[in-house]
Amino acid sequence: MTAAEGASLRVRTMVGASRWCSPDELPRIQVAGGPSAAPWRIVEAVREQLGMDVVLLRILEGDTVEVEELRPHPTAPEPSGRFSGDGLWWQRPGWFERVLALVDAQFGRLGITRVGRPQQMRHWDVSAVLRVPTATHPVWFKAVPAVFGHEGAVAHWVSEAIPQHVPGVVAFGNAWLLTEEMAPERQSPAEHVLKAVARVQLASRGRTEELLELGCPYRGLDTVPDAVAALATRTDLLSPTELSGLSERLPGLKAVVATVADLRVPETLVHGDIQLENARWTGDHWKIIDWTDGSVAHPFVELARPLMSADDATRAEAERQFADTWSAVLPDQTVMGALRTAPVVGSAHQLETYRLMVDSIGAHPELVRLLHLWTSRLVQALDSVEP
């Protein structure tokens, strides 16, 4: 690959507890896409161009990636699966062996045979995702920070409550899960993904206590004003203009939340991050993955993320399908009232999501960007509310 075909990346290599090389000594590789390339492509480039067997640790800002060179060890790590207290443990040497030990232990219990090395599909501050080849069909492994430790339990709950809308959960623990691979996407969807999301929500009505007992966070309407008020004091996260914008609109936010509460829409499970990479139309149903942002909340906050960049026609049709599903159990007047206020409560929900992520995981540039975006969206939504 020539420089014209790909970006040049520096490669910092670590073996066990050894120290990093100095920057001037770092070798370079050529990868199409540079630091935004899929992790497995970076790993393959290092293997092919440098002749090293590695796994990815971190993709840094600029043109540097950190990798660990794999070396045989006399003893394998214990497959404890106790990862959630270790911070971003998949960015430190030894993480890959720990995962293999856990996966192989789970496969042995389930009678599944691994037939090759897992492929790194995503690797960043929010998750580590591997595609694991087996004798029958690939299985996907995902690890997440402790703040999202509930994901496996929630995904398993959904797989039992409404199985047509999630891949089967093979095994799970605190801050990790193994799932079946989704079928390839087929033809154009027969419905908007929000219709499927509404079905999942309806399946959770009256069962939210089960979800809370599994560790699913509670983020109901009563938490919204205090969360935004607390953020309006965070000089370390927001600009003076953003802080004053939120502070000035807190009375309006409280009024909207009170109006929404009066509608008495039941709280449900909310996915919180519906977007194209987290949902796939398989010909008969939408399959929904990535329940890291799952919580018990007002169901209409779900509209914010999938419609954040939608044009007017797409938005109107998506809202209609979502509303029609809910109209089967709620009066039309209640549904329409919830739709009118959805931009406010949805923006507030997303804003708190990214505040939580930045505080828990760190100031990853994409997380910070979305924190500022949803601050602006909330201000705009409050300014658009009819008096």
Coordinates of C-alpha atoms in Angstrom, one line a residue:
M1 CA 0.0 0.0 0.0
T2 CA 1.4 3.4 -0.9
A3 CA 1.0 6.6 1.0
A4 CA -1.5 7.7 -1.6
E5 CA -3.7 4.7 -0.8
G6 CA -3.7 5.0 3.0
A7 CA -2.6 7.0 6.0
S8 CA 0.6 6.5 7.8
L9 CA 0.4 5.5 11.4
R10 CA 3.1 5.2 14.1
V11 CA 3.0 1.9 16.0
R12 CA 3.9 1.8 19.7
T13 CA 4.4 -1.8 20.8
M14 CA 4.4 -3.2 24.3
V15 CA 5.3 -6.7 25.4
G16 CA 4.3 -7.6 29.0
A17 CA 5.6 -4.9 31.4
S18 CA 8.2 -3.5 29.1
R19 CA 8.5 0.3 28.4
W20 CA 7.4 2.0 25.2
C21 CA 9.9 3.0 22.6
S22 CA 10.7 6.7 22.1
P23 CA 8.6 8.5 19.4
D24 CA 11.5 8.8 17.0
E25 CA 12.0 5.0 17.1
L26 CA 8.4 4.0 16.2
P27 CA 7.8 2.1 13.0
R28 CA 5.1 3.2 10.6
I29 CA 2.4 1.3 8.8
Q30 CA 0.1 2.3 5.9
V31 CA -3.7 1.8 6.6
A32 CA -6.6 3.0 4.5
G33 CA -8.6 5.2 6.8
G34 CA -5.7 5.9 9.2
P35 CA -6.8 6.0 12.9
S36 CA -10.4 5.8 11.9
A37 CA -9.9 2.4 10.2
A38 CA -11.5 -0.7 11.7
P39 CA -9.4 -2.1 14.5
W40 CA -8.9 -5.5 12.6
R41 CA -7.5 -3.6 9.6
I42 CA -4.9 -1.9 11.8
V43 CA -4.0 -5.3 13.4
E44 CA -3.7 -6.9 9.9
A45 CA -1.5 -4.0 8.7
V46 CA 0.9 -4.4 11.6
R47 CA 1.0 -8.2 11.0
E48 CA 1.6 -7.9 7.3
Q49 CA 3.9 -4.8 7.2
L50 CA 5.9 -5.3 10.4
G51 CA 5.7 -9.1 10.8
M52 CA 4.3 -8.8 14.4
D53 CA 1.4 -10.7 15.9
V54 CA -0.5 -8.1 17.9
V55 CA -3.8 -6.9 19.4
L56 CA -4.8 -3.3 19.5
L57 CA -4.7 -1.4 22.9
R58 CA -5.5 2.2 22.0
I59 CA -6.0 4.5 19.1
L60 CA -4.5 7.8 20.2
E61 CA -5.1 11.3 18.9
G62 CA -2.9 12.1 15.9
D63 CA -1.1 9.3 14.0
T64 CA -0.2 6.8 16.7
V65 CA -1.7 3.5 17.8
E66 CA -0.7 1.4 20.7
V67 CA -0.5 -2.4 20.3
E68 CA 0.5 -5.4 22.4
E69 CA 2.7 -8.0 20.8
L70 CA 1.4 -11.4 21.7
R71 CA 3.8 -13.9 23.2
P72 CA 3.2 -17.4 24.4
H73 CA 2.7 -17.6 28.2
P74 CA 3.3 -20.8 30.3
T75 CA 0.0 -20.4 32.1
A76 CA -3.3 -18.9 30.9
P77 CA -5.1 -16.3 33.1
E78 CA -8.1 -17.5 35.2
P79 CA -11.4 -17.0 33.4
S80 CA -12.9 -14.9 36.2
G81 CA -14.8 -12.4 34.1
R82 CA -14.4 -9.8 36.9
F83 CA -13.6 -6.9 34.6
S84 CA -15.9 -4.1 35.7
G85 CA -13.7 -2.7 38.5
D86 CA -10.6 -2.5 36.3
G87 CA -11.4 0.7 34.4
L88 CA -10.7 0.4 30.6
W89 CA -8.9 -2.9 31.1
W90 CA -9.1 -3.7 27.4
Q91 CA -6.6 -0.9 26.8
R92 CA -3.9 -2.5 28.9
P93 CA -1.5 -5.4 28.1
G94 CA -3.0 -8.8 28.8
W95 CA -6.6 -7.9 28.1
F96 CA -6.8 -10.2 25.1
E97 CA -5.7 -13.3 27.0
R98 CA -8.2 -12.6 29.7
V99 CA -11.0 -12.4 27.2
L100 CA -9.9 -15.6 25.5
A101 CA -9.9 -17.4 28.9
L102 CA -13.4 -16.1 29.6
V103 CA -14.8 -16.9 26.2
D104 CA -13.3 -20.4 26.1
A105 CA -14.7 -21.1 29.6
Q106 CA -18.1 -20.0 28.5
F107 CA -17.9 -22.0 25.3
G108 CA -16.8 -25.1 27.2
R109 CA -19.8 -24.8 29.5
L110 CA -22.2 -24.4 26.5
G111 CA -20.6 -27.0 24.2
I112 CA -19.4 -24.4 21.6
T113 CA -16.0 -24.9 19.8
R114 CA -13.9 -21.8 19.0
V115 CA -12.1 -22.4 15.7
G116 CA -9.8 -19.4 15.4
R117 CA -8.6 -16.1 16.9
P118 CA -11.3 -13.5 17.6
Q119 CA -11.3 -10.4 15.3
Q120 CA -11.3 -6.9 16.8
M121 CA -14.3 -5.1 15.4
R122 CA -14.4 -2.0 17.6
H123 CA -12.0 -0.8 20.2
W124 CA -12.3 2.5 21.9
D125 CA -13.1 4.1 25.3
V126 CA -16.7 3.0 25.3
S127 CA -16.3 -0.7 24.3
A128 CA -14.2 -3.5 23.0
V129 CA -16.0 -5.7 20.5
L130 CA -14.7 -9.0 19.1
R131 CA -16.1 -11.4 16.5
V132 CA -15.3 -14.9 17.6
P133 CA -15.3 -17.7 15.0
T134 CA -16.9 -21.0 16.1
A135 CA -17.5 -24.4 14.5
T136 CA -21.1 -23.3 13.7
H137 CA -21.6 -19.6 13.5
P138 CA -19.7 -16.5 14.8
V139 CA -20.4 -15.2 18.3
W140 CA -19.8 -11.6 19.3
F141 CA -18.1 -10.6 22.5
K142 CA -18.5 -7.1 24.0
A143 CA -16.9 -5.5 27.0
V144 CA -18.0 -2.1 28.5
P145 CA -17.0 0.1 31.4
A146 CA -18.5 -0.4 34.8
V147 CA -21.0 2.4 34.3
F148 CA -22.6 0.2 31.6
G149 CA -22.2 -3.1 33.5
H150 CA -26.0 -3.8 33.3
E151 CA -25.9 -4.2 29.5
G152 CA -25.7 -8.0 29.4
A153 CA -28.5 -8.5 31.9
V154 CA -30.7 -6.0 30.1
A155 CA -30.1 -7.5 26.7
H156 CA -30.8 -11.0 28.1
W157 CA -34.1 -9.7 29.6
V158 CA -35.1 -8.2 26.2
S159 CA -34.2 -11.5 24.4
E160 CA -36.6 -13.3 26.6
A161 CA -39.4 -10.7 26.7
I162 CA -39.5 -10.0 22.9
P163 CA -36.9 -12.2 21.2
Q164 CA -37.6 -11.1 17.6
H165 CA -36.0 -7.8 18.2
V166 CA -32.6 -8.7 19.7
P167 CA -29.9 -11.2 18.8
G168 CA -29.8 -14.2 21.1
V169 CA -27.7 -13.7 24.2
V170 CA -25.3 -16.6 24.6
A171 CA -23.8 -15.6 28.0
F172 CA -23.3 -12.5 30.0
G173 CA -21.7 -11.1 33.2
N174 CA -21.0 -7.8 34.8
A175 CA -19.8 -5.5 32.0
W176 CA -19.6 -8.2 29.3
L177 CA -21.8 -10.3 27.1
L178 CA -21.7 -12.9 24.3
T179 CA -24.4 -12.7 21.6
E180 CA -25.3 -14.5 18.4
E181 CA -24.4 -12.8 15.1
M182 CA -27.2 -10.8 13.5
A183 CA -28.3 -12.0 10.1
P184 CA -27.3 -9.8 7.1
E185 CA -29.4 -6.8 6.3
R186 CA -32.1 -7.6 3.7
Q187 CA -34.1 -5.4 1.4
S188 CA -35.6 -2.1 2.4
P189 CA -37.2 -2.0 5.9
A190 CA -41.0 -2.4 5.9
E191 CA -41.2 -0.1 8.9
H192 CA -39.2 2.5 10.8
V193 CA -37.0 1.2 13.6
L194 CA -38.9 3.3 16.1
K195 CA -42.0 1.1 15.6
A196 CA -39.9 -1.9 16.8
V197 CA -38.5 0.2 19.6
A198 CA -42.1 1.0 20.7
R199 CA -42.9 -2.7 20.8
V200 CA -40.0 -3.3 23.1
Q201 CA -41.2 -0.5 25.3
L202 CA -44.7 -1.9 25.5
A203 CA -43.3 -5.3 26.4
S204 CA -41.6 -3.7 29.4
R205 CA -44.8 -1.9 30.7
G206 CA -45.5 -3.0 34.3
R207 CA -42.1 -4.9 34.5
T208 CA -39.7 -2.1 35.1
E209 CA -39.0 -3.3 38.7
E210 CA -37.5 -6.4 37.1
L211 CA -35.2 -4.3 35.0
L212 CA -34.2 -2.1 38.0
E213 CA -33.4 -5.3 40.0
L214 CA -31.0 -6.2 37.1
G215 CA -29.1 -3.0 37.6
C216 CA -30.8 -1.0 34.8
P217 CA -30.5 2.7 35.8
Y218 CA -33.6 4.7 36.7
R219 CA -33.8 8.0 34.7
G220 CA -37.5 8.9 35.0
L221 CA -39.0 12.4 34.5
D222 CA -38.4 13.3 38.2
T223 CA -34.7 13.1 37.7
V224 CA -34.5 15.4 34.7
P225 CA -34.7 18.9 36.3
D226 CA -32.1 18.2 38.9
A227 CA -29.7 16.6 36.4
V228 CA -29.9 19.6 34.1
A229 CA -29.6 22.0 37.0
A230 CA -26.4 20.2 38.2
L231 CA -25.0 20.4 34.7
A232 CA -25.7 24.1 34.6
T233 CA -23.0 24.5 37.3
R234 CA -20.3 22.5 35.5
T235 CA -17.8 25.1 34.4
D236 CA -15.4 22.2 33.6
L237 CA -17.7 20.9 30.9
L238 CA -19.6 23.8 29.4
S239 CA -18.9 27.3 28.2
P240 CA -20.3 30.4 30.1
T241 CA -22.8 30.8 27.3
E242 CA -24.0 27.2 27.6
L243 CA -24.2 27.4 31.4
S244 CA -26.2 30.6 31.3
G245 CA -28.4 29.2 28.6
L246 CA -29.3 26.2 30.7
S247 CA -29.7 28.2 33.9
E248 CA -32.1 30.7 32.3
R249 CA -34.3 27.9 31.0
L250 CA -34.6 25.8 34.1
P251 CA -38.0 27.2 35.0
G252 CA -39.3 26.4 31.5
L253 CA -37.8 22.9 31.8
K254 CA -39.5 22.2 35.1
A255 CA -42.8 23.4 33.6
V256 CA -42.5 21.1 30.6
V257 CA -41.6 18.1 32.8
A258 CA -44.7 18.8 35.0
T259 CA -46.8 18.9 31.9
V260 CA -45.4 15.6 30.6
A261 CA -45.9 14.0 34.0
D262 CA -49.5 15.0 34.0
L263 CA -50.0 12.9 30.9
R264 CA -49.3 9.7 33.0
V265 CA -47.4 7.9 30.3
P266 CA -46.0 4.7 31.9
E267 CA -42.2 4.5 32.3
T268 CA -40.6 1.7 30.2
L269 CA -37.3 0.4 29.1
V270 CA -35.6 2.9 26.9
H271 CA -32.7 2.0 24.6
G272 CA -31.3 5.5 24.4
D273 CA -29.0 5.2 21.3
I274 CA -31.1 4.0 18.4
Q275 CA -29.1 4.7 15.2
L276 CA -28.2 2.7 12.1
E277 CA -25.2 0.9 13.5
N278 CA -27.3 -0.3 16.4
A279 CA -30.2 -1.7 14.4
R280 CA -30.6 -4.0 11.4
W281 CA -33.6 -5.0 9.3
T282 CA -33.3 -8.7 8.7
G283 CA -36.3 -9.1 6.3
D284 CA -38.9 -9.8 9.0
H285 CA -37.9 -7.8 12.0
W286 CA -35.5 -5.1 13.3
K287 CA -32.8 -6.5 15.4
I288 CA -31.5 -4.0 18.0
I289 CA -28.1 -4.2 19.7
D290 CA -26.0 -2.0 22.1
W291 CA -28.1 -1.6 25.2
T292 CA -25.3 0.3 27.1
D293 CA -27.5 3.4 27.4
G294 CA -30.6 1.3 28.4
S295 CA -32.5 2.8 31.3
V296 CA -36.0 3.0 32.8
A297 CA -37.4 6.3 31.6
H298 CA -40.2 8.1 29.8
P299 CA -40.6 6.2 26.5
F300 CA -40.9 9.3 24.3
V301 CA -37.3 10.3 25.1
E302 CA -36.4 7.6 22.6
L303 CA -37.3 9.8 19.7
A304 CA -34.4 12.2 20.1
R305 CA -31.4 10.1 19.0
P306 CA -32.8 8.5 15.8
L307 CA -34.4 11.7 14.6
M308 CA -31.5 14.1 15.4
S309 CA -30.6 14.6 11.8
A310 CA -33.9 13.5 10.1
D311 CA -35.6 15.6 7.5
D312 CA -39.2 16.8 8.0
A313 CA -40.8 13.9 6.0
T314 CA -38.7 11.2 7.7
R315 CA -39.4 12.7 11.1
A316 CA -43.2 12.9 10.5
E317 CA -43.4 9.3 9.3
A318 CA -41.3 7.9 12.2
E319 CA -43.3 9.8 14.8
R320 CA -46.5 8.5 13.2
Q321 CA -45.4 4.9 13.4
F322 CA -44.1 5.3 16.9
A323 CA -47.4 7.1 18.0
D324 CA -49.6 4.5 16.3
T325 CA -48.0 1.7 18.3
W326 CA -48.5 3.6 21.5
S327 CA -52.1 4.6 20.6
A328 CA -53.0 0.9 21.0
V329 CA -52.7 1.4 24.8
L330 CA -53.0 5.2 25.4
P331 CA -55.6 7.8 24.3
D332 CA -54.6 9.7 21.2
Q333 CA -54.7 13.0 23.1
T334 CA -52.1 11.6 25.5
V335 CA -49.9 10.4 22.7
M336 CA -50.0 13.7 20.8
G337 CA -49.2 15.6 24.0
A338 CA -46.2 13.4 24.6
L339 CA -45.0 13.9 21.0
R340 CA -45.2 17.7 21.4
T341 CA -42.9 17.7 24.4
A342 CA -40.6 14.8 23.2
P343 CA -37.9 17.2 21.8
V344 CA -37.4 18.7 25.3
V345 CA -37.4 15.6 27.4
G346 CA -35.5 13.7 24.7
S347 CA -32.7 16.3 24.5
A348 CA -32.5 16.5 28.3
H349 CA -32.2 12.7 28.4
Q350 CA -29.4 12.7 25.8
L351 CA -27.6 15.5 27.5
E352 CA -27.5 13.6 30.8
T353 CA -26.3 10.5 28.9
Y354 CA -23.2 12.3 27.6
R355 CA -22.6 14.0 30.9
L356 CA -22.6 10.6 32.6
M357 CA -20.2 9.1 29.9
V358 CA -17.7 12.0 30.1
D359 CA -17.6 11.9 33.9
S360 CA -17.4 8.1 34.0
I361 CA -15.1 7.3 31.0
G362 CA -13.3 10.5 30.2
A363 CA -13.4 13.4 27.7
H364 CA -13.2 11.4 24.5
P365 CA -13.6 14.0 21.7
E366 CA -16.8 12.4 20.3
L367 CA -18.4 12.3 23.7
V368 CA -17.6 15.9 24.4
R369 CA -18.9 16.9 20.9
L370 CA -22.2 15.3 21.6
L371 CA -22.4 16.8 25.1
H372 CA -22.2 20.3 23.5
L373 CA -24.6 19.3 20.7
W374 CA -27.3 18.2 23.1
T375 CA -26.9 21.3 25.2
S376 CA -27.7 23.3 22.2
R377 CA -30.5 21.0 21.2
L378 CA -32.1 21.3 24.6
V379 CA -31.9 25.1 24.6
Q380 CA -33.5 25.2 21.1
A381 CA -36.3 22.7 22.1
L382 CA -37.2 24.8 25.2
D383 CA -37.3 28.0 23.1
S384 CA -39.6 26.2 20.7
V385 CA -42.2 25.1 23.3
E386 CA -45.5 26.9 22.9
P387 CA -46.4 29.0 25.9

